[in-house]
Amino acid sequence: GEDVKPFTPGKAKEIVMSLQRPAVFCNMVGDWPALHWNAKYLSAVLDGKTIQFRLGLKTVDLVPQFETRCSYVKATLEEFLAWSCGQPSCLSGPFSCYEYSKYWAYADYKYIARIFEDKPEIFQDIRWSDFGFPGRSGKESTLWIGSEGANTPCHLDSYGCNLVLQVQGRKRWHLFPPGDTSFLYPTRIPYEESSIFTKVNVANPDLKRFPKFRNATAHVVTLSPGQVLLVPRHWWHYVESIDPITISINSWIELDADHEARVEEAITRMLVCAVKSAENPGDGDLWLNPTEVEATSHEINLQYLNKAVSAYFNCQKASVSEQARPSSTGAAQRTSASRKRKKKKVGCEPEGCRLLTHEFGFSTFKAEKLQKIPFGPHLIEVLPQSQETSSMGAVAVGSDSRDPHENEGGHFGKLHCTRKQLVMSNDCETPAHQMDSDSSPNASQTALSTNDLLDCLVNPHVISLVAQLLLERTRV
């Protein structure tokens, strides 16, 4: 029948938990009421409630436009729609200083549970139970509303994997595998807990400054309404709206590996806050992302680290205990939703961790369990981009409509730098050919900055090793 979905919840969950490559689910959400969440509908539901928009320039540049370099306004969706349509009423509204032809606007990371707290019935419009996560709804999801050109800087998420439903308009995704991390020049400045950014503008890379980026392999896809993208753990992604109005909904799925990742994030937070807080605050270095309320103290960060380590070992013990028990006959209850940007509460009770391991762990769903990945019209793999393809090209999945910007060279993601670039060196070591006979850097080379040191000190590979050593020490 028409209501039969191509994958059962169990099979969909198996794919989500096992597949280590990005893929697009088709024909899985046709009956979700959330597909009707276009901007006009949401404007009526919010009924004049203001939300914060991030604004950036559409101008071409070679560096990413991080959130620290954007402008912010609070506005209603009605005002946003009027601005995006060029209505005269915007001349005196919150968008009055931002010409639509020059700026994009993005209401991003809006937790549905928060902005619709007075309308909890709307949570049920989102049914992640169809993907094998019973009880997970809009309450554990995030809303994104953007204009053409609105984008998320390229980054990887420290925690979980990601399911993204496209509701209105189209978004173009550039994804890079975890193995490309060293080619993407990772940085923790601006600092945001759980997000590792790249210094490369992947939409318009400066190959002279970042030559290793040539070795990165982009997987590019245009996501259309009704499709759900799986972003596996630790895949880098740069996302840009390519239609006048775009709306998407996502939910992060917790994984067993998150317990160690929280320890790594706690170490990173402690080091970044300690080093950056020691600098002169008047130098204009906006190192803390706007999503972080404040730079937490060393004492608080140490508590956070100890709680993360304790939670890790509690969950390890719970996992061993669970494996020793007879297999459960029923499905475990779902765990609390993963909130990417809110990870303060790291204390984890053994029972909660037991459920997490049973419900979401890689130990339950091994890649080998999928004898054959069911790729086809209902599950489309996001393939690597060929070397011949333009860096801004994309594959539109399951859509007959032609991308009107497909052949326009050099528009998407060409961002504008409005302040001094903070990080000045590309690598952790000075190349031998740039050293004088006395082994000191050339006079022509810029002096190393605090951010240069941090790029090496909190490099993901270094932090992973430190976390392992710290856990070994604690275990003993």
XYZ file of C-alpha atoms in Angstrom:
476
model
C 0.000 0.000 0.000
C 0.891 3.652 -0.277
C 1.470 3.910 3.485
C 4.092 1.167 3.522
C 7.555 2.647 4.080
C 10.605 1.178 2.312
C 12.293 0.333 5.636
C 10.849 -0.912 8.888
C 11.871 1.051 11.997
C 14.218 -1.772 12.947
C 15.902 -1.848 9.555
C 16.172 1.945 9.375
C 17.790 1.995 12.804
C 20.184 -0.738 11.778
C 21.262 1.369 8.805
C 21.625 4.544 10.901
C 23.734 2.805 13.544
C 25.864 0.774 11.144
C 26.436 2.876 8.048
C 29.643 4.892 8.247
C 28.945 6.838 5.045
C 26.458 9.660 4.445
C 23.238 8.618 2.736
C 19.799 10.037 1.975
C 16.585 8.276 2.991
C 13.700 8.798 0.588
C 9.994 8.034 1.013
C 10.221 7.623 4.782
C 8.419 10.725 6.075
C 5.534 11.297 3.655
C 2.971 11.097 6.461
C 4.810 13.339 8.922
C 2.791 16.473 9.774
C 6.146 18.320 10.053
C 6.364 18.351 6.245
C 3.791 21.159 6.414
C 6.071 23.307 8.562
C 6.778 25.943 5.943
C 7.736 29.446 7.028
C 4.218 30.865 6.763
C 2.782 28.053 8.876
C 5.463 28.436 11.544
C 4.952 32.205 11.541
C 1.283 31.667 12.377
C 2.107 29.114 15.087
C 4.699 31.370 16.719
C 2.196 34.229 16.554
C 4.583 37.169 16.901
C 7.198 35.440 19.054
C 10.691 36.734 18.324
C 13.665 34.507 17.664
C 17.313 35.346 17.069
C 18.690 35.443 13.540
C 22.360 35.342 12.594
C 23.268 37.554 9.621
C 26.278 37.245 7.367
C 27.530 38.785 4.163
C 27.208 37.016 0.822
C 30.480 38.548 -0.372
C 33.301 36.341 -1.659
C 36.204 35.621 0.676
C 38.862 32.974 1.283
C 38.206 32.441 4.988
C 35.133 31.063 6.786
C 32.614 33.481 8.197
C 32.489 32.161 11.738
C 29.621 33.000 14.057
C 31.882 35.369 15.986
C 31.991 37.588 12.903
C 28.259 37.666 12.196
C 25.587 40.155 13.235
C 22.517 39.219 15.257
C 18.948 40.491 15.423
C 15.774 39.373 17.158
C 12.760 39.310 14.877
C 9.512 37.516 14.168
C 9.182 35.064 11.320
C 6.717 37.493 9.771
C 9.422 40.182 9.711
C 11.923 37.688 8.303
C 9.546 36.746 5.482
C 8.846 40.389 4.681
C 12.591 41.115 4.554
C 13.303 38.147 2.297
C 10.576 39.348 -0.065
C 11.892 42.918 -0.123
C 8.802 44.492 1.400
C 9.030 48.240 2.259
C 7.929 47.579 5.854
C 11.428 46.213 6.527
C 12.895 49.698 6.204
C 12.090 50.324 9.876
C 12.196 46.774 11.254
C 14.998 44.737 12.842
C 16.405 43.893 9.386
C 16.491 47.552 8.280
C 20.299 47.747 8.354
C 20.758 44.619 6.260
C 20.105 44.745 2.535
C 18.699 41.419 1.356
C 20.866 41.352 -1.747
C 24.006 41.590 0.411
C 23.094 39.567 3.496
C 21.667 36.212 4.441
C 19.830 35.447 7.689
C 19.742 32.210 9.664
C 17.666 31.192 12.672
C 19.808 28.172 13.540
C 20.025 25.707 16.426
C 16.514 26.518 17.655
C 15.467 23.751 20.019
C 11.862 22.950 19.275
C 11.176 22.110 22.916
C 12.161 25.652 23.821
C 10.533 27.775 21.139
C 7.278 25.774 21.239
C 7.262 25.148 24.987
C 3.691 26.460 25.215
C 2.547 24.163 22.370
C 3.918 20.705 23.290
C 1.374 18.979 21.055
C 3.394 20.120 18.041
C 6.249 17.830 19.093
C 4.348 14.849 17.726
C 4.531 16.256 14.184
C 8.054 14.776 14.067
C 8.234 10.978 14.269
C 11.761 9.661 14.582
C 10.149 6.406 15.709
C 9.951 5.570 11.984
C 13.758 5.361 12.090
C 13.751 3.029 15.078
C 13.869 5.552 17.918
C 10.500 5.181 19.707
C 9.369 8.222 21.650
C 11.833 10.562 19.953
C 9.901 13.509 18.534
C 10.189 17.242 18.053
C 11.006 17.561 21.736
C 14.441 16.130 20.946
C 14.876 18.001 17.669
C 16.243 21.298 16.404
C 14.799 23.751 13.862
C 16.743 25.686 11.205
C 15.251 28.556 9.154
C 17.379 30.397 6.613
C 17.416 32.631 3.581
C 19.404 31.984 0.411
C 23.111 31.825 1.189
C 22.627 31.132 4.903
C 25.284 28.683 5.964
C 26.859 26.731 8.771
C 30.688 26.937 8.857
C 32.348 23.620 8.073
C 32.795 21.604 11.269
C 32.451 18.168 12.778
C 30.288 17.297 15.778
C 32.067 15.615 18.660
C 28.981 13.667 19.690
C 26.636 11.225 18.003
C 25.381 10.923 14.463
C 22.837 13.194 12.845
C 19.486 12.756 11.083
C 18.331 15.801 9.087
C 14.876 16.251 7.567
C 14.506 18.841 4.816
C 11.096 20.555 5.002
C 11.151 23.617 2.735
C 13.602 24.655 0.026
C 16.911 22.946 -0.657
C 20.228 22.841 1.112
C 23.581 21.878 -0.298
C 25.794 19.728 1.903
C 29.562 19.371 1.529
C 30.691 16.413 3.643
C 34.227 15.167 4.321
C 35.131 11.850 5.985
C 36.842 11.695 9.390
C 40.015 10.539 7.658
C 40.325 13.967 6.000
C 40.703 15.792 9.318
C 44.398 16.564 8.847
C 43.622 18.062 5.406
C 41.036 20.420 6.890
C 43.305 22.278 9.334
C 41.134 21.785 12.429
C 40.861 24.572 14.980
C 39.013 25.171 18.254
C 38.995 28.931 17.786
C 36.269 30.088 17.885
C 35.645 27.742 20.794
C 32.344 25.935 21.014
C 31.846 22.844 23.103
C 31.295 19.835 20.803
C 32.164 21.569 17.497
C 35.548 21.360 15.775
C 35.849 23.923 12.991
C 38.133 24.062 9.956
C 40.160 27.147 9.049
C 39.451 26.446 5.369
C 36.535 28.020 3.545
C 35.658 24.749 1.821
C 33.383 26.568 -0.619
C 36.212 28.839 -1.758
C 39.491 27.407 -0.425
C 42.767 29.290 -0.209
C 44.987 26.499 -1.538
C 48.121 28.591 -1.204
C 47.604 28.895 2.519
C 46.007 25.462 3.009
C 47.666 23.220 0.390
C 46.757 19.943 2.110
C 43.086 20.658 1.411
C 43.760 19.427 -2.142
C 43.818 15.924 -0.666
C 40.357 16.219 0.907
C 37.481 14.375 -0.725
C 34.143 16.187 -0.722
C 30.864 14.273 -0.781
C 28.327 16.798 -2.086
C 24.557 16.462 -2.167
C 21.565 18.758 -2.546
C 18.878 17.795 -0.029
C 15.271 18.366 -1.134
C 12.025 18.513 0.887
C 10.882 15.153 2.216
C 14.377 13.663 2.271
C 16.351 12.708 5.384
C 20.146 12.867 5.412
C 22.249 10.638 7.643
C 25.455 12.355 8.753
C 27.617 9.657 10.358
C 29.802 10.257 13.394
C 32.677 12.709 12.934
C 31.924 13.563 9.308
C 32.780 17.179 8.543
C 29.975 19.212 6.976
C 29.425 22.635 5.443
C 25.756 23.414 4.775
C 24.254 26.212 2.691
C 20.715 27.227 1.756
C 20.286 27.513 -2.013
C 16.622 28.557 -2.163
C 15.002 31.818 -0.960
C 13.627 30.147 2.191
C 14.831 26.875 3.697
C 13.596 24.954 6.712
C 15.060 21.783 8.130
C 14.751 19.722 11.299
C 17.424 17.533 12.825
C 18.051 15.240 15.770
C 21.412 14.041 17.106
C 21.505 10.355 18.031
C 23.698 9.456 20.998
C 26.369 6.783 20.635
C 28.532 4.758 23.015
C 31.604 6.613 21.769
C 30.150 9.854 23.168
C 31.323 8.924 26.674
C 34.975 9.147 25.683
C 34.228 12.170 23.496
C 32.920 14.023 26.563
C 36.218 13.425 28.309
C 38.028 14.810 25.257
C 35.749 17.847 25.195
C 36.310 18.462 28.905
C 40.092 18.430 28.369
C 39.741 20.799 25.424
C 37.518 23.212 27.358
C 39.958 23.315 30.262
C 42.970 24.038 28.041
C 41.298 26.595 25.762
C 39.718 28.536 28.625
C 42.930 28.506 30.676
C 45.151 29.714 27.853
C 42.778 32.246 26.295
C 41.679 33.690 29.646
C 45.333 34.479 30.388
C 45.526 36.774 27.355
C 44.800 40.470 27.383
C 40.990 40.661 26.962
C 41.295 43.992 25.168
C 42.946 42.644 22.028
C 39.633 42.142 20.225
C 40.028 38.373 19.914
C 36.478 37.021 19.831
C 37.569 33.491 20.663
C 34.356 32.344 22.374
C 31.500 31.395 20.060
C 28.195 33.211 20.751
C 26.640 29.811 21.554
C 28.861 29.681 24.666
C 27.474 31.957 27.373
C 30.789 32.610 29.097
C 34.320 31.359 29.626
C 33.961 29.008 32.573
C 36.475 29.074 35.410
C 39.301 26.586 35.868
C 37.562 25.134 38.944
C 34.328 24.522 37.045
C 36.202 23.028 34.103
C 38.069 20.668 36.426
C 34.760 19.547 37.937
C 33.416 19.018 34.426
C 36.439 16.874 33.559
C 36.097 14.733 36.670
C 32.393 14.197 36.063
C 33.075 13.206 32.452
C 35.712 10.680 33.546
C 33.425 9.267 36.260
C 30.558 8.972 33.791
C 32.845 7.170 31.350
C 33.802 4.517 33.894
C 30.239 4.173 35.207
C 29.078 3.471 31.692
C 31.930 1.036 31.105
C 30.904 -0.918 34.204
C 27.252 -0.802 33.189
C 28.136 -2.072 29.727
C 30.068 -5.036 31.134
C 27.195 -5.777 33.489
C 24.693 -5.613 30.648
C 26.728 -7.992 28.492
C 26.863 -10.481 31.354
C 23.069 -10.606 31.645
C 20.752 -12.714 29.481
C 19.586 -10.828 26.426
C 16.524 -8.693 26.981
C 13.311 -9.762 25.318
C 11.974 -6.264 24.860
C 13.379 -3.057 23.436
C 14.948 -0.750 25.987
C 13.352 2.592 26.568
C 14.866 5.459 24.620
C 17.529 7.584 26.242
C 17.411 11.305 26.776
C 17.988 13.248 23.575
C 21.452 14.402 22.639
C 21.712 18.177 22.722
C 24.779 19.044 20.761
C 25.441 22.432 22.289
C 24.350 21.700 25.853
C 26.615 19.121 27.474
C 27.053 20.463 30.980
C 25.269 17.592 32.707
C 27.758 14.817 32.193
C 26.978 12.802 35.338
C 25.554 9.492 34.122
C 23.803 6.932 36.286
C 24.626 3.264 35.587
C 21.069 2.417 34.601
C 20.892 5.262 32.104
C 24.184 4.189 30.609
C 23.019 0.618 30.418
C 20.065 1.702 28.340
C 22.272 3.901 26.187
C 24.640 1.034 25.433
C 21.804 -1.350 24.736
C 19.822 1.060 22.639
C 22.359 3.046 20.664
C 25.755 1.382 20.936
C 27.906 0.272 18.029
C 28.307 -2.973 19.977
C 24.671 -3.695 19.224
C 24.735 -2.708 15.571
C 27.972 -3.730 13.862
C 28.590 -2.781 10.270
C 29.065 -6.451 9.476
C 25.459 -7.061 10.482
C 24.381 -5.401 7.248
C 25.390 -8.106 4.803
C 24.458 -5.800 1.961
C 23.748 -2.105 2.323
C 20.299 -1.634 0.748
C 21.248 1.260 -1.510
C 18.658 2.004 -4.167
C 15.836 4.468 -4.814
C 14.979 4.634 -1.101
C 18.524 4.917 0.274
C 20.946 6.905 -1.845
C 24.615 7.059 -0.935
C 26.275 10.478 -1.031
C 29.206 9.675 -3.296
C 32.661 11.283 -3.380
C 32.945 14.219 -5.732
C 35.054 13.524 -8.808
C 38.183 15.572 -9.354
C 36.713 16.924 -12.583
C 33.621 18.303 -10.887
C 33.600 21.935 -9.850
C 34.115 22.402 -6.134
C 30.659 23.934 -5.907
C 28.834 21.301 -7.936
C 26.361 18.911 -6.330
C 24.130 15.957 -6.968
C 20.429 16.570 -6.459
C 19.014 13.430 -4.916
C 15.658 12.221 -6.147
C 14.577 15.602 -7.464
C 13.425 16.432 -10.964
C 13.789 20.175 -10.446
C 16.925 21.756 -11.853
C 19.071 23.802 -9.488
C 18.851 27.344 -10.908
C 22.312 28.126 -9.507
C 23.955 24.984 -10.831
C 26.030 26.725 -13.489
C 26.675 30.001 -11.703
C 30.368 30.030 -10.944
C 31.502 31.384 -7.604
C 28.465 32.418 -5.612
C 27.697 29.932 -2.864
C 29.564 30.289 0.371
C 31.741 33.164 -0.807
C 31.989 34.851 2.509
C 33.409 38.189 3.547
C 36.097 38.728 6.184
C 35.407 41.781 8.334
C 38.111 41.501 10.976
C 41.712 40.460 11.421
C 42.411 36.790 10.799
C 43.507 35.352 14.139
C 45.324 32.152 13.289
C 48.486 32.893 11.364
C 50.275 29.604 10.720
C 49.088 26.524 8.861
C 50.894 23.763 10.675
C 52.306 22.967 14.088
C 55.908 23.034 12.912
C 57.960 25.531 10.939
C 59.139 23.920 7.675
C 62.896 23.385 7.472
C 63.278 25.619 4.418
C 61.884 28.559 6.400
C 64.543 28.252 9.111
C 67.740 30.287 9.224
C 71.098 28.701 9.990
C 70.627 29.468 13.684
C 67.379 27.426 13.652
C 65.204 30.444 14.313
C 62.231 31.346 12.105
C 62.808 33.716 9.205
C 62.341 37.350 10.024
C 59.689 37.450 7.295
C 57.575 34.844 9.086
C 54.899 36.143 11.423
C 55.491 35.426 15.111
C 53.513 32.532 16.526
C 50.296 33.432 18.314
C 48.411 31.852 21.187
C 45.973 30.446 18.663
C 48.794 28.773 16.755
C 49.823 27.007 19.946
C 46.242 26.000 20.698
C 45.769 24.580 17.203
C 48.551 22.146 18.033
C 47.741 21.634 21.696
C 44.049 20.831 21.220
C 44.373 19.133 17.835
C 41.832 16.259 17.805
C 44.590 13.643 17.512
C 46.501 15.115 20.458
C 43.405 15.413 22.641
C 42.421 11.822 21.841
C 45.829 10.607 23.010
C 45.693 12.751 26.167
C 42.220 11.392 26.977
C 43.419 7.819 26.609
C 46.412 8.482 28.872
C 44.189 10.217 31.422
C 41.703 7.342 31.455
C 44.511 4.834 31.844
C 45.860 6.819 34.788
C 42.413 6.947 36.380
C 41.820 3.256 35.753
C 44.993 2.377 37.635
